[in-house]
CSV table of C-alpha atoms in Angstrom, one decimal:
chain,number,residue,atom,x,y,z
A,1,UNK,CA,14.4,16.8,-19.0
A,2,UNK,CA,16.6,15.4,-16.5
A,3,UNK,CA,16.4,12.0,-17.7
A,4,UNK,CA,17.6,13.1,-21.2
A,5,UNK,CA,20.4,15.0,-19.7
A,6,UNK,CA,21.1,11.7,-17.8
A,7,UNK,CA,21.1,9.5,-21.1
A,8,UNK,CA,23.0,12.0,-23.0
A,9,UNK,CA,25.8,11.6,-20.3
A,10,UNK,CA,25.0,7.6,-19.5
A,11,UNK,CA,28.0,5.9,-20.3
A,12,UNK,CA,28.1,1.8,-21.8
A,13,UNK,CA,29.1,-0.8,-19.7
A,14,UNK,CA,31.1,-2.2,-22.4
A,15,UNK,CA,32.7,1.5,-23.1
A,16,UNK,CA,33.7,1.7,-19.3
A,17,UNK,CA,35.3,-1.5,-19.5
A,18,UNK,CA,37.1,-0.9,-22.3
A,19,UNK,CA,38.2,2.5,-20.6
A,20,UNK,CA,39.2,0.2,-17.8
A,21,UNK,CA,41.5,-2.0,-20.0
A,22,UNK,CA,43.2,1.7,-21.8
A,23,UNK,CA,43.7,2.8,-18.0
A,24,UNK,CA,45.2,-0.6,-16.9
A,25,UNK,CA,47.4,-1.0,-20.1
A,26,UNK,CA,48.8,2.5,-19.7
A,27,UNK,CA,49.9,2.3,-16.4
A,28,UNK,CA,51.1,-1.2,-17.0
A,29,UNK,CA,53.1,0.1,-20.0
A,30,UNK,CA,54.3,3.6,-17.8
A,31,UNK,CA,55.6,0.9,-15.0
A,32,UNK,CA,57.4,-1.3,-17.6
A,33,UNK,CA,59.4,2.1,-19.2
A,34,UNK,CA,60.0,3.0,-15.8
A,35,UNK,CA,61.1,-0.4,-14.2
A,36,UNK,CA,63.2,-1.2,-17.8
A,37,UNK,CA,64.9,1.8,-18.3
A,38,UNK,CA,65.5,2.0,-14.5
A,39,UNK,CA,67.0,-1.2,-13.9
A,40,UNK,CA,69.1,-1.2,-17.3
A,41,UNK,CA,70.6,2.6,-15.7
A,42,UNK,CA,71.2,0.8,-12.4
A,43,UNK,CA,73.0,-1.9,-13.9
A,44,UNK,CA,75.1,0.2,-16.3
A,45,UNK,CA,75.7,1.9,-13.4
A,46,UNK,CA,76.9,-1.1,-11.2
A,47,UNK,CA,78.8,-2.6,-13.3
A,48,UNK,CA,80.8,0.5,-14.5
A,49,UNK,CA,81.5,0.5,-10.6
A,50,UNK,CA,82.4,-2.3,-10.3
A,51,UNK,CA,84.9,-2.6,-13.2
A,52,UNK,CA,83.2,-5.0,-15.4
A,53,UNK,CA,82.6,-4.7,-18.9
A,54,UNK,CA,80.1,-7.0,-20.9
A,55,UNK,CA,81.0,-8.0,-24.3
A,56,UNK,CA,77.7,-7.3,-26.6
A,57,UNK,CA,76.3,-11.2,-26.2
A,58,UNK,CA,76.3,-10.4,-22.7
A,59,UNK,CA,74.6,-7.3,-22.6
A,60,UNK,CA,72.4,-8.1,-25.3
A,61,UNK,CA,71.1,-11.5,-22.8
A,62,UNK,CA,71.2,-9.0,-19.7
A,63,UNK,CA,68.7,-6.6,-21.5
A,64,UNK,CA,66.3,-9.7,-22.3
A,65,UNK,CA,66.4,-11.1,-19.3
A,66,UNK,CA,65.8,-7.0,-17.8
A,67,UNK,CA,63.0,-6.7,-20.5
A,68,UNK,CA,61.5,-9.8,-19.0
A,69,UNK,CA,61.2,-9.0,-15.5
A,70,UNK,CA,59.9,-5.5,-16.4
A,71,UNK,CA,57.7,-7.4,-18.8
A,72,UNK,CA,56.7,-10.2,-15.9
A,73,UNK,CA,56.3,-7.0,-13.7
A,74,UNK,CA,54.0,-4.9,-15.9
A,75,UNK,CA,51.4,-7.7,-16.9
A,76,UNK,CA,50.7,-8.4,-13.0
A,77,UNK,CA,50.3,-4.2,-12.3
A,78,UNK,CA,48.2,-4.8,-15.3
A,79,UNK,CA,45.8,-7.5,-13.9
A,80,UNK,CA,45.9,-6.5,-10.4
A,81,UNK,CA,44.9,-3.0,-11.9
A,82,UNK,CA,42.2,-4.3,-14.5
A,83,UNK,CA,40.7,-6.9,-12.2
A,84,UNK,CA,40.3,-4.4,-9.6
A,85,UNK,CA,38.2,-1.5,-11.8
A,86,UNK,CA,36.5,-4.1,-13.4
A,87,UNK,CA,35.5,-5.9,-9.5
A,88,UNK,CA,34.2,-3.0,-8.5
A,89,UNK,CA,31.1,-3.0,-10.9
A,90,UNK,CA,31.1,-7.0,-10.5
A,91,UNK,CA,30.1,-6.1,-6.8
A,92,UNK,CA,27.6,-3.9,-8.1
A,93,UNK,CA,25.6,-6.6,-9.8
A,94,UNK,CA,26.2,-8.5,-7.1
A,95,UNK,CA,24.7,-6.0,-4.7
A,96,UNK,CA,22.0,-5.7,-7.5
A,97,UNK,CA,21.3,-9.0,-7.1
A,98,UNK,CA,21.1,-9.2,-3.3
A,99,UNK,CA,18.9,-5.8,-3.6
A,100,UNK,CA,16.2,-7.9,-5.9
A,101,UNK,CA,16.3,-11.0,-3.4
A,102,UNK,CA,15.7,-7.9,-0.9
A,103,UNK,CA,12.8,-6.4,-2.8
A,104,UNK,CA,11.1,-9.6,-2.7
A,105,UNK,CA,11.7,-10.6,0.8
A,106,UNK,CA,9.9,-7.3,1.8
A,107,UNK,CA,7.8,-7.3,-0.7
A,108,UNK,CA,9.0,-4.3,-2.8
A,109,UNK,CA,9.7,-2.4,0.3
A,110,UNK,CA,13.3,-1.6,-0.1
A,111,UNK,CA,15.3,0.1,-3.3
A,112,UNK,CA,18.8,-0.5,-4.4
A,113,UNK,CA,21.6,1.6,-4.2
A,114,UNK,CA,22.9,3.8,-7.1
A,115,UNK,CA,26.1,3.4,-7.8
A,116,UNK,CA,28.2,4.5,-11.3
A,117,UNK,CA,26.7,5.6,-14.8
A,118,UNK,CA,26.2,2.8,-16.8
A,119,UNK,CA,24.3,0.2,-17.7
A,120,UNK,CA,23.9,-1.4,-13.8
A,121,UNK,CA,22.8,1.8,-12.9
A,122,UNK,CA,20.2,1.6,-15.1
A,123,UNK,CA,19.1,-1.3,-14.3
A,124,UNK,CA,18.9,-0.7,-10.7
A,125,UNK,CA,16.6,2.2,-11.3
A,126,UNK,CA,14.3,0.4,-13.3
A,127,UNK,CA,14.6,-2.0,-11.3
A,128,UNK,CA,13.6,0.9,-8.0
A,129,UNK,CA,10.8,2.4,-10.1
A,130,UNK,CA,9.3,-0.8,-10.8
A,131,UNK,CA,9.3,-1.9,-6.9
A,132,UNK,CA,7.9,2.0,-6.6
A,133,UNK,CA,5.1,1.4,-8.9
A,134,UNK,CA,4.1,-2.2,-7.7
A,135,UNK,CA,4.2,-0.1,-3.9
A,136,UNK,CA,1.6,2.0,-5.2
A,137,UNK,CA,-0.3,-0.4,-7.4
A,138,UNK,CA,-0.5,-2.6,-4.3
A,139,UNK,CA,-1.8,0.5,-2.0
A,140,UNK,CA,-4.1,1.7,-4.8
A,141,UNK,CA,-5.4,-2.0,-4.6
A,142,UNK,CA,-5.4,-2.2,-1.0
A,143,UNK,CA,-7.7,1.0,-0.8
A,144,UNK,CA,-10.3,0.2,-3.6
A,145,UNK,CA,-10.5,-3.1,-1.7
A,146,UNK,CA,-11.2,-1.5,1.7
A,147,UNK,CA,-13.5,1.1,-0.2
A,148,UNK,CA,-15.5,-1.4,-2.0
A,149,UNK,CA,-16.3,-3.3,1.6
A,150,UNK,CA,-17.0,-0.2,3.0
A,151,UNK,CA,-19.9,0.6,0.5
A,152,UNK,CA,-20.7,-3.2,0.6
A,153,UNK,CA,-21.3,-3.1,4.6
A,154,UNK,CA,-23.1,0.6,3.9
A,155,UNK,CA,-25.5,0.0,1.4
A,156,UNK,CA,-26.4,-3.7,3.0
A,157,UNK,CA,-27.1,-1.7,6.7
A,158,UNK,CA,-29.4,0.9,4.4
A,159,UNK,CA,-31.1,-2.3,2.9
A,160,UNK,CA,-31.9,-3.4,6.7
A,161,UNK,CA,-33.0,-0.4,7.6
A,162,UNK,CA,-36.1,0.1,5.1
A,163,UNK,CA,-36.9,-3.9,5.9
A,164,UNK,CA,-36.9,-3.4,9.6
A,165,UNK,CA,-39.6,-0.8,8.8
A,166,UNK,CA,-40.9,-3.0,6.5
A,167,UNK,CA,-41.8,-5.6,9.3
A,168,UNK,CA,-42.5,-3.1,11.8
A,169,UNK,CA,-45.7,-2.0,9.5
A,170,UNK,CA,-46.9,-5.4,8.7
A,171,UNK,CA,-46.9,-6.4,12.4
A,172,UNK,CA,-49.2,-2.9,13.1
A,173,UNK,CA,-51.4,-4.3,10.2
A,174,UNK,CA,-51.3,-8.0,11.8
A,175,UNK,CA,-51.4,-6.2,15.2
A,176,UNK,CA,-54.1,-3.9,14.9
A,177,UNK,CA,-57.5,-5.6,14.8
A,178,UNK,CA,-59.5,-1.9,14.5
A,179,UNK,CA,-58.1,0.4,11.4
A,180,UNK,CA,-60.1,2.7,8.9
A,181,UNK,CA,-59.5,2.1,5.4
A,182,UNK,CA,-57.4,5.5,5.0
A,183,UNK,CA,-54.8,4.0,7.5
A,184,UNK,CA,-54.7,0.4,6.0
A,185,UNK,CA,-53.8,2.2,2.8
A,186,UNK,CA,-51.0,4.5,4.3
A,187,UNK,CA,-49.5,1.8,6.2
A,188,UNK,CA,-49.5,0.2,2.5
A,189,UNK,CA,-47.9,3.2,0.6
A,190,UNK,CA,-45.1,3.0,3.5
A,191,UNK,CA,-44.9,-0.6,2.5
A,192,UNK,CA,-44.6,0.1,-1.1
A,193,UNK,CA,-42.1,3.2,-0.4
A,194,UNK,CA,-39.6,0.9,1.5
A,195,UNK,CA,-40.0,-1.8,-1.1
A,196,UNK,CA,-38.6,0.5,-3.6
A,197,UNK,CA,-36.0,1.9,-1.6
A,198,UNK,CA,-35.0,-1.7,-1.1
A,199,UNK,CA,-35.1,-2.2,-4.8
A,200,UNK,CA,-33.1,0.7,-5.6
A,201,UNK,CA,-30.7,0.0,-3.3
A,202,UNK,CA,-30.1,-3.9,-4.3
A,203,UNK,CA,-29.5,-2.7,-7.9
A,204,UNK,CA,-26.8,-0.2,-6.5
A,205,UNK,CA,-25.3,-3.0,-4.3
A,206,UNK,CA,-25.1,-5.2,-7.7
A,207,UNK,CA,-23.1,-2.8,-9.6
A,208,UNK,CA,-24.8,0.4,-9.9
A,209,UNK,CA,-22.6,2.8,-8.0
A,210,UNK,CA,-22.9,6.0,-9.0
A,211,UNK,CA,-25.7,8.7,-8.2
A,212,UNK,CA,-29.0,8.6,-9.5
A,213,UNK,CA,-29.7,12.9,-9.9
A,214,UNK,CA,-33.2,13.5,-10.5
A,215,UNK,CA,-34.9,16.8,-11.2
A,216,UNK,CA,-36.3,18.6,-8.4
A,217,UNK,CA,-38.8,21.3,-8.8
A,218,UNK,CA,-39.6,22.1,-4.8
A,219,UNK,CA,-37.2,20.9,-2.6
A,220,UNK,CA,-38.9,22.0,0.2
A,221,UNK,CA,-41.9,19.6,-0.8
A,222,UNK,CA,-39.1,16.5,-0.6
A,223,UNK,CA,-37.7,17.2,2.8
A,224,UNK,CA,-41.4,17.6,4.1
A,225,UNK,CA,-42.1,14.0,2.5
A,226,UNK,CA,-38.7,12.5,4.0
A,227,UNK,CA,-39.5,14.2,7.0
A,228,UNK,CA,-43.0,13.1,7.6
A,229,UNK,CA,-41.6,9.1,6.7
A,230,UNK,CA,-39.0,10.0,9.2
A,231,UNK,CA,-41.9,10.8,11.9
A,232,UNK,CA,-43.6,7.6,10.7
A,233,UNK,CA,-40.7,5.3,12.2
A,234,UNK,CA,-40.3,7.1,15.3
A,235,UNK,CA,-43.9,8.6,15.7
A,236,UNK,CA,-44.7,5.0,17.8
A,237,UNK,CA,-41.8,4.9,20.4
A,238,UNK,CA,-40.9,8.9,20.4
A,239,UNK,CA,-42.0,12.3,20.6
A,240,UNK,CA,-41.4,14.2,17.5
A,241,UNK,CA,-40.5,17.7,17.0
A,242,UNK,CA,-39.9,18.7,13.0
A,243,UNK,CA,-38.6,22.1,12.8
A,244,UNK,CA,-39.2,23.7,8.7
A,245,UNK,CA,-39.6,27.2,9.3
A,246,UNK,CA,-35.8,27.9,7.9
A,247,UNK,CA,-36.2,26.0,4.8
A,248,UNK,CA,-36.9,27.7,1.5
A,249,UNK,CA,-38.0,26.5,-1.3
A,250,UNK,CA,-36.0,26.0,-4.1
A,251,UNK,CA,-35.3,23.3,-7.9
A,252,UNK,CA,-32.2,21.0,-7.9
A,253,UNK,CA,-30.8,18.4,-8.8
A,254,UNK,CA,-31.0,15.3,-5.9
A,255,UNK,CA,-30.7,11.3,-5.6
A,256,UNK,CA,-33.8,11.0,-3.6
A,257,UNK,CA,-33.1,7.3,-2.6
A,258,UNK,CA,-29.9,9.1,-1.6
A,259,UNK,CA,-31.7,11.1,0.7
A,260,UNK,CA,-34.3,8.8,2.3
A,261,UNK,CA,-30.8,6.6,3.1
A,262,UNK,CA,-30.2,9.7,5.3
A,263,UNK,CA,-33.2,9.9,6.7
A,264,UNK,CA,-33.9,6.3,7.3
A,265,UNK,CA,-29.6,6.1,9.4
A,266,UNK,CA,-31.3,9.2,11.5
A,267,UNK,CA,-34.1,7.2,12.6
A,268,UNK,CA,-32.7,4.4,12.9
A,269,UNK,CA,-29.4,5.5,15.0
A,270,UNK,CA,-32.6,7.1,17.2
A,271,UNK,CA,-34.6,4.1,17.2
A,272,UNK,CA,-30.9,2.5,18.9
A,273,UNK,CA,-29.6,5.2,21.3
A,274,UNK,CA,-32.4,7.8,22.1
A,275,UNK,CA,-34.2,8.0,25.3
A,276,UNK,CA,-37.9,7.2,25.0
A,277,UNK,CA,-38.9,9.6,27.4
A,278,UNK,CA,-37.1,13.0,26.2
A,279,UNK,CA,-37.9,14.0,22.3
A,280,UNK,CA,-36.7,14.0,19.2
A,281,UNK,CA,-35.4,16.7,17.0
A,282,UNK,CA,-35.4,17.0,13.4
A,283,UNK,CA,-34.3,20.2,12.0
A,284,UNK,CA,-34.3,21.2,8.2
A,285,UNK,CA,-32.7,24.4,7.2
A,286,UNK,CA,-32.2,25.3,3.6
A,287,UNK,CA,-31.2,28.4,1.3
A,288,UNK,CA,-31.5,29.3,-2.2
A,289,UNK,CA,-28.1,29.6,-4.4
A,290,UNK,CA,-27.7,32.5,-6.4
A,291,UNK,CA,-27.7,30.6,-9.2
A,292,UNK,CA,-30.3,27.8,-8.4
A,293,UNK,CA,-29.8,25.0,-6.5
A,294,UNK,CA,-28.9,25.7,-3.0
A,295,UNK,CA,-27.8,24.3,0.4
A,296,UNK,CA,-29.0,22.0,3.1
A,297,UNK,CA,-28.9,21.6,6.4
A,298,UNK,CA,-30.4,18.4,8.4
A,299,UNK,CA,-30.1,18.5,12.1
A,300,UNK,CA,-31.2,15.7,14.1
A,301,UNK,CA,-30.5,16.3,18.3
A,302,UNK,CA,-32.0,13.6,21.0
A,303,UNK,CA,-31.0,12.7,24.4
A,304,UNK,CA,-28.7,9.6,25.0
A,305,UNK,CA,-30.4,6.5,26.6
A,306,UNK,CA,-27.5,5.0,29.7
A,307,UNK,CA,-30.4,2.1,30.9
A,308,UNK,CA,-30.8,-1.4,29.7
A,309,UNK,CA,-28.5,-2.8,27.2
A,310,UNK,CA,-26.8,-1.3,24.7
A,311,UNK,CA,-26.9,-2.3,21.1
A,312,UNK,CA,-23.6,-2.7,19.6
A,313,UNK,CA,-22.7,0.1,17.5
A,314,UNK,CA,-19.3,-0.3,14.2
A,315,UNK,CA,-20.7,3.5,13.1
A,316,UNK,CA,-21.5,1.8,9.8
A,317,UNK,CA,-25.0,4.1,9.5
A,318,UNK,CA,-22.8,7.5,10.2
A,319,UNK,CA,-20.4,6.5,7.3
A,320,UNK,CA,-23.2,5.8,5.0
A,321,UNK,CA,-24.6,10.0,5.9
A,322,UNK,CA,-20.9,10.8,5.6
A,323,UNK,CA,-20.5,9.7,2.1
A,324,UNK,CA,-23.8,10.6,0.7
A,325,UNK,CA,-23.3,14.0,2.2
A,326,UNK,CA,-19.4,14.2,0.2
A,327,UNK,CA,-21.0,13.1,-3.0
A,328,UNK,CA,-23.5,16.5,-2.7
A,329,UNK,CA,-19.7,18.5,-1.2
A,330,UNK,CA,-20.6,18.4,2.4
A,331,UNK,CA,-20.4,17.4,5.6
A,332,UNK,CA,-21.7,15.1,8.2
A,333,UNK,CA,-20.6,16.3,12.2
A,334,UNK,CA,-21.3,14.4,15.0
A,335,UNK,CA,-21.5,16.0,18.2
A,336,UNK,CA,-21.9,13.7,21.5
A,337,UNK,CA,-22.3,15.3,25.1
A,338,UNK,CA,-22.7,13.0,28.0
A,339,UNK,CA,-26.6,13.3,27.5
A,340,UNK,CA,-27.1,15.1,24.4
A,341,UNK,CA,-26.5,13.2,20.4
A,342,UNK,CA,-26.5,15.4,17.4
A,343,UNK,CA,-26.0,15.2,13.8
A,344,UNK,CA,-25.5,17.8,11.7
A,345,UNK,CA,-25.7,17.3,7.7
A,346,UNK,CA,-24.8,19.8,5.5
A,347,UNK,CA,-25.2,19.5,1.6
A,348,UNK,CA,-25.0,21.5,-1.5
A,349,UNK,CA,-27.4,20.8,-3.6
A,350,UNK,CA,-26.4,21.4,-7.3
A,351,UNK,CA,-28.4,23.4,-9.8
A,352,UNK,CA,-30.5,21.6,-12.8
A,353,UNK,CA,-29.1,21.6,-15.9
């Protein structure tokens, strides 16, 4: 609405200079009647005082040559006049100019002044709204960039984390001169689990983003799975507690690669920072929607290990939790004591369809 209003009283360029002229020749015309008959009263006047009288030649050449001076007179108000209006909106394609030379310097980061109602005003807010829009194009840019090597660096430590396990198990099996056949074969299944995980998440990291959601009947029977795998990993270095007694049972809809990335970041920021000799704490709370699905809460809580070196952290597992947890609407909070860790993962698990 307000740009039609603003078109509907846009004037031309070639209309205000024409208006310019009008102006220019009626003020140069006003100052020639006023010098002309001025000057030709004046003289009358003078010469009546003086006691001269002109024969008709002579007053005949005195109004020509009056006419001329008025005439020499008027034309220069007339420039001068025209020239000036006209200047000023030659400035303001100059300073047009000097504002695009601007805009490029600081690479779009500047705008132009608005000046008039014509056509150079126009232009300079086109010319503004483009440098606006290639502002945000480049920012829009800039953020999918910085998002894409965000999810790149994510989804390659997840990859690491299901090989380091990977290895761990095969040097137990290399390791381990005396095992029954029962454990062989769950050390294999663990294998085979991680090797999936791996797979699933290589085809994510080559261009399949977006969530897998799969039907789950008993969510309660998933989180004991992931929660058992979790124990796995640690099981060797750390005491374990799993707390389940607050989790109910109820269908939804869940990436479960999703969720073993969760569980595998826990045990892996335990494996890095825990202290061996304090345990630790895995606690999975979940309640029933009233329309099906429901919500979940992972809580993981160990003691900070101070002695011998410490690994270098860039918080790239934590962001991985962080945005599987906003892709379910929740929330991942870190709390750190000076001895105590804890994170705290809440999800909302949608209903099936």
């Amino acid at each position: 609405m307000q740009t039609e209003k603003r078109e509907e009283k846009r004037r031309t360029l070639a209309g205000e200079i024409l208006e310019f002229l009008l102006v220019a020749l009626a003020v140069a015309a006003f100052t020639f009647c006023f010098l002309y008959f001025t000057s030709q009263s004046l003289a009358e006047t003078y010469l009546t005082d003086l006691g001269v009288f002109l024969s008709e030649g002579q007053q005949r050449v005195l109004w020509v040559w009056l006419r001329s001076l008025c005439l020499m007179a008027a034309a220069a108000v007339f420039l001068v006049l025209f020239l000036f209006m006209l200047g000023q909106r030659i400035a303001y394609l100059l300073k047009i100019i000097r504002g695009v030379d601007a805009l490029q310097a600081s690479r779009m980061d500047a705008a132009i002044p608005l000046e008039g109602n014509d056509e150079l005003t126009e232009l300079a807010e086109r010319i503004n709204y483009l440098a606006v829009s290639e502002r945000e194009l480049t920012g829009r840019e800039q953020r999918l960039r910085e998002e894409r090597d965000a999810w790149i660096r994510s989804l390659s430590h997840d990859i690491r984390t299901p090989l380091t396990s990977m290895i761990s198990y095969t040097q137990l099996l290399e390791s381990r001169t005396e095992l029954s056949e029962e454990e062989v074969r769950s050390y294999i299944r663990l294998v085979q689990a991680k090797s999936e995980q791996i797979r699933e998440l290589t085809d994510r990291l080559l261009g399949r983003e977006k969530q897998n959601l799969e039907k789950v009947e008993h969510m309660k029977f998933l989180m004991e799975q992931l929660a058992a795998e979790w124990e796995e990993i640690l099981e060797e270095r750390f005491v374990c507690r799993v707390d389940l007694s607050g989790l109910e049972d109820f269908s939804g809809l869940a990436d479960i690669y999703g969720f073993r990335r969760i569980f595998d970041n826990l045990a892996s920021n335990a494996e890095k920072y825990a202290l061996p000799e304090e345990a630790v704490e895995l606690r999975i709370t979940g309640e029933k929607g009233d329309e099906a699905g429901g919500t979940l809460t992972v809580c993981q809580k160990n003691q900070i290990r101070r002695t011998g070196p410490s690994p270098e952290s860039r918080g790239i597992g934590l962001e991985s939790i962080r945005r599987i947890a906003a892709e379910y609407g929740g929330t991942a909070e870190v709390r750190c004591g000076d001895r105590e860790f804890e994170v705290e993962i809440v999800m909302k698990i949608p209903a099936c369809l």
